[in-house]
Coordinates of C-alpha atoms in Angstrom, one line a residue:
P1 CA 69.7 41.9 74.1
L2 CA 68.2 39.9 71.3
L3 CA 68.5 36.6 73.1
E4 CA 67.1 38.0 76.3
W5 CA 64.2 39.5 74.4
A6 CA 63.5 36.2 72.6
K7 CA 63.6 34.3 75.8
S8 CA 61.1 36.7 77.4
K9 CA 58.8 35.8 74.4
G10 CA 59.1 32.1 75.0
A11 CA 62.1 31.1 73.0
L12 CA 64.5 28.5 74.4
V13 CA 68.2 28.9 73.7
S14 CA 71.0 26.5 74.6
Q15 CA 73.8 27.9 76.7
K16 CA 76.1 26.1 74.3
V17 CA 75.7 28.8 71.6
A18 CA 75.9 32.5 71.2
L19 CA 75.0 35.0 68.5
R20 CA 77.7 37.1 66.9
T21 CA 77.6 40.0 64.5
Q22 CA 81.1 40.9 63.2
E23 CA 82.2 42.7 60.0
N24 CA 78.6 43.0 58.8
A25 CA 78.0 39.2 59.0
R26 CA 75.9 37.4 61.6
A27 CA 76.4 33.9 62.8
V28 CA 75.7 31.4 65.5
V29 CA 78.8 30.4 67.4
A30 CA 79.2 27.2 69.4
L31 CA 80.7 27.8 72.9
E32 CA 81.2 24.1 73.6
K33 CA 80.6 20.7 71.9
I34 CA 77.1 20.1 70.6
E35 CA 75.9 16.6 70.3
E36 CA 74.3 15.4 67.1
G37 CA 70.5 16.0 67.2
E38 CA 70.7 18.3 70.1
T39 CA 68.3 21.3 70.1
V40 CA 70.1 24.6 70.3
F41 CA 67.0 26.9 69.5
S42 CA 63.3 26.5 70.0
V43 CA 61.3 29.5 68.9
P44 CA 57.5 29.5 69.2
T45 CA 55.6 30.3 66.0
S46 CA 53.9 33.2 67.9
L47 CA 57.2 35.0 68.0
A48 CA 57.6 35.0 64.2
L49 CA 56.7 38.2 62.2
S50 CA 54.3 37.2 59.4
A51 CA 53.5 39.3 56.4
V52 CA 50.0 39.7 57.7
A53 CA 51.3 41.1 61.0
A54 CA 53.7 43.4 59.2
R55 CA 50.9 44.6 56.9
E56 CA 48.6 45.4 59.9
Q57 CA 51.4 47.4 61.6
V58 CA 52.1 49.4 58.5
L59 CA 48.5 50.1 57.7
A60 CA 47.9 51.2 61.3
L61 CA 50.1 54.3 60.5
A62 CA 47.2 55.7 58.5
G63 CA 44.5 54.2 60.7
W64 CA 43.6 51.6 58.1
G65 CA 42.4 48.1 58.5
L66 CA 42.8 45.2 56.1
E67 CA 39.4 46.0 54.5
D68 CA 40.9 49.3 53.2
V69 CA 43.5 47.6 51.0
L70 CA 41.7 45.3 48.8
M71 CA 44.0 46.6 46.0
W72 CA 46.8 44.6 47.6
E73 CA 45.0 41.5 48.6
E74 CA 47.2 39.3 46.3
D75 CA 50.3 37.8 47.8
H76 CA 52.9 40.5 48.4
S77 CA 54.4 39.0 51.5
D78 CA 57.9 40.0 50.6
A79 CA 56.8 43.6 50.1
W80 CA 55.0 43.9 53.4
L81 CA 58.0 42.4 55.3
T82 CA 60.3 44.7 53.4
L83 CA 58.2 47.8 54.1
W84 CA 57.9 46.9 57.8
T85 CA 61.7 46.5 58.0
A86 CA 62.4 49.8 56.2
L87 CA 60.0 51.7 58.4
A88 CA 61.2 50.0 61.6
L89 CA 64.8 50.9 60.8
R90 CA 63.7 54.6 60.4
N91 CA 61.8 54.4 63.8
L92 CA 58.5 55.2 61.9
L93 CA 56.5 52.3 63.3
P94 CA 54.7 52.5 66.7
D95 CA 56.4 50.6 69.6
V96 CA 55.3 47.0 69.2
G97 CA 58.0 45.4 71.2
W98 CA 60.5 44.6 68.5
Q99 CA 63.2 47.0 69.2
A100 CA 65.8 44.3 70.1
Y101 CA 65.2 42.6 66.8
V102 CA 65.3 45.8 64.8
Q103 CA 68.6 46.8 66.5
G104 CA 70.1 43.5 65.2
L105 CA 69.0 44.5 61.7
R106 CA 70.9 47.8 62.1
D107 CA 74.1 45.8 62.9
E108 CA 74.1 44.1 59.5
T109 CA 74.9 45.5 56.1
P110 CA 73.1 43.4 53.4
D111 CA 75.4 42.0 50.7
L112 CA 73.2 40.1 48.3
P113 CA 74.5 40.0 44.7
A114 CA 71.4 41.7 43.5
L115 CA 72.8 44.9 45.1
W116 CA 76.2 44.6 43.4
D117 CA 77.1 46.7 40.4
D118 CA 77.4 45.2 36.9
G119 CA 81.1 45.1 37.1
S120 CA 81.1 43.0 40.2
L121 CA 78.9 40.4 38.5
E122 CA 81.8 39.4 36.3
L123 CA 83.0 37.5 39.4
F124 CA 80.2 35.0 38.8
S125 CA 80.0 32.2 36.2
K126 CA 77.7 32.6 33.3
Q127 CA 75.3 30.1 34.8
I128 CA 74.9 32.2 38.0
I129 CA 74.3 35.6 36.4
P130 CA 70.8 34.9 35.1
R131 CA 69.8 34.0 38.7
V132 CA 71.2 37.3 40.0
M133 CA 69.3 39.2 37.3
S134 CA 66.1 37.4 38.3
M135 CA 66.7 38.5 41.9
R136 CA 67.1 42.1 40.6
K137 CA 63.7 41.9 38.9
E138 CA 62.3 40.4 42.1
M139 CA 63.8 43.3 44.1
A140 CA 62.5 45.9 41.6
A141 CA 59.0 44.5 41.7
C142 CA 59.0 44.5 45.5
V143 CA 60.2 48.1 45.7
K144 CA 57.5 49.2 43.3
V145 CA 54.8 47.7 45.5
C146 CA 56.3 49.3 48.6
R147 CA 56.4 52.6 46.8
D148 CA 52.8 52.3 45.7
V149 CA 51.8 51.6 49.3
L150 CA 53.9 54.5 50.6
F151 CA 52.2 56.9 48.2
E152 CA 48.8 55.9 49.6
L153 CA 50.1 56.1 53.1
E154 CA 51.6 59.6 52.5
T155 CA 48.4 60.8 51.0
A156 CA 46.3 59.6 53.9
M157 CA 48.7 60.8 56.5
G158 CA 49.0 64.2 54.8
E159 CA 45.3 64.6 54.9
A160 CA 45.4 63.8 58.6
G161 CA 48.0 66.4 59.2
A162 CA 50.8 64.0 60.2
K163 CA 54.2 65.6 60.7
G164 CA 57.7 64.3 60.8
W165 CA 57.1 61.7 58.1
H166 CA 59.8 61.0 55.5
S167 CA 59.4 57.9 53.4
P168 CA 62.3 55.5 53.0
S169 CA 64.3 56.0 49.8
D170 CA 64.5 53.4 47.1
L171 CA 68.0 52.6 48.3
E172 CA 66.6 52.0 51.8
L173 CA 63.9 49.8 50.4
Q174 CA 66.4 47.8 48.4
S175 CA 68.5 47.3 51.6
A176 CA 65.5 46.3 53.6
W177 CA 64.5 43.8 50.8
A178 CA 68.0 42.3 50.9
L179 CA 67.7 41.9 54.7
V180 CA 64.3 40.2 54.4
R181 CA 65.3 38.1 51.4
S182 CA 68.3 36.7 53.2
R183 CA 66.4 36.0 56.5
W184 CA 62.9 34.9 55.7
I185 CA 61.8 31.3 56.3
R186 CA 59.1 29.6 54.4
E187 CA 56.5 27.9 56.7
S188 CA 54.2 25.3 55.2
D189 CA 50.6 24.7 56.4
S190 CA 49.8 21.1 55.6
S191 CA 46.1 21.7 56.3
T192 CA 45.7 24.4 53.6
G193 CA 48.6 23.6 51.4
T194 CA 49.8 27.2 51.6
V195 CA 53.3 28.5 52.2
S196 CA 54.0 31.7 54.0
K197 CA 57.1 33.8 54.5
K198 CA 58.0 34.8 58.0
L199 CA 60.9 36.3 60.0
F200 CA 61.9 34.1 62.9
P201 CA 64.1 36.0 65.4
V202 CA 67.3 34.2 66.5
V203 CA 66.6 31.3 64.0
D204 CA 67.3 33.7 61.2
F205 CA 70.9 33.8 62.3
M206 CA 71.2 30.3 60.8
N207 CA 69.3 30.4 57.5
H208 CA 71.7 31.8 55.0
E209 CA 75.3 32.1 54.0
P210 CA 77.0 35.0 55.9
S211 CA 78.6 37.8 53.8
G212 CA 82.3 38.5 53.7
L213 CA 83.5 34.9 53.4
S214 CA 87.2 34.6 52.4
G215 CA 90.0 32.1 52.2
A216 CA 89.3 28.6 53.6
A217 CA 85.7 29.6 54.5
A218 CA 84.9 30.7 51.0
S219 CA 86.4 27.5 49.6
Y220 CA 84.3 25.5 52.0
A221 CA 81.1 27.5 51.2
S222 CA 81.6 27.0 47.5
K223 CA 81.5 23.2 48.0
V224 CA 78.4 23.2 50.1
P225 CA 75.0 22.8 48.3
Q226 CA 73.2 26.1 48.1
S227 CA 70.2 24.6 49.8
R228 CA 72.2 24.7 53.0
F229 CA 72.3 28.5 52.9
N230 CA 69.5 29.8 50.8
N231 CA 65.9 29.0 52.0
G232 CA 64.3 31.2 49.3

C-alpha cells in the first residue's frame, strides 16, 4: 500500500526493489541485480512532510493559524514532526491523505538506545554512552515542547467543546520522537543556507540502521561508518 500510495503522489520506484517490515525492522530488499549508479527511488520534494506542514496540520485541530503560535516561532522542527506522528498514530489528525504512510509507522517498534534502560547501556563502550545521554536530553526537550503545545491545544479545544480528545502519553511521544529521529532527512537550501528536517516516504526505509541486527549482520554493521546509517 505504501508504494502504491507513493507512486500515486509522483514517486518512481524501480521494480527491482521491494519494501519489507519484519521483526520490527524495515528495509529495502533487492529483488534482482542492481547496477552501480542505477536509480531505485525518485521521490518528489512535494511528497515530503516538512515541519511547517506538520505544524499547520496540528494547529488546525484548534482552528489556529501560524500567526497564533508566535511563542513557538523558533526552530522546533523535531517537536512538530514528533507531535504530528504521535497524533497521526492515535488517529487524531484530520484525513490528509497520509494513511498509508502512518500505517507503515505502526508496523515498526522504535529501538533507539535513548529508549533503553540504564542497565542496557552497559552494552556500549564508555565513548558511546555520552552520545546516548545527549540523545536522551534531546528527546526530553522535544517531549517538553510537545507537552506545552498539547496543553494549549487541549485548552483551546476544551473551550470549543471538543469531545473524544485524549492527548498522547509521554511514552507515546517518546516513541514518536524515536520514529522521527531515525527517519528524518536533512534537506539543505543553498539559496538561503538553511537546513530543514523532513520525512520522505519510501526513502526513509534506507536512511538508518535497522533494529534487531544479530550475528554476521551485527558484525558487518559495527564495521560500517555511522554516517552510512545515521543522517542526524
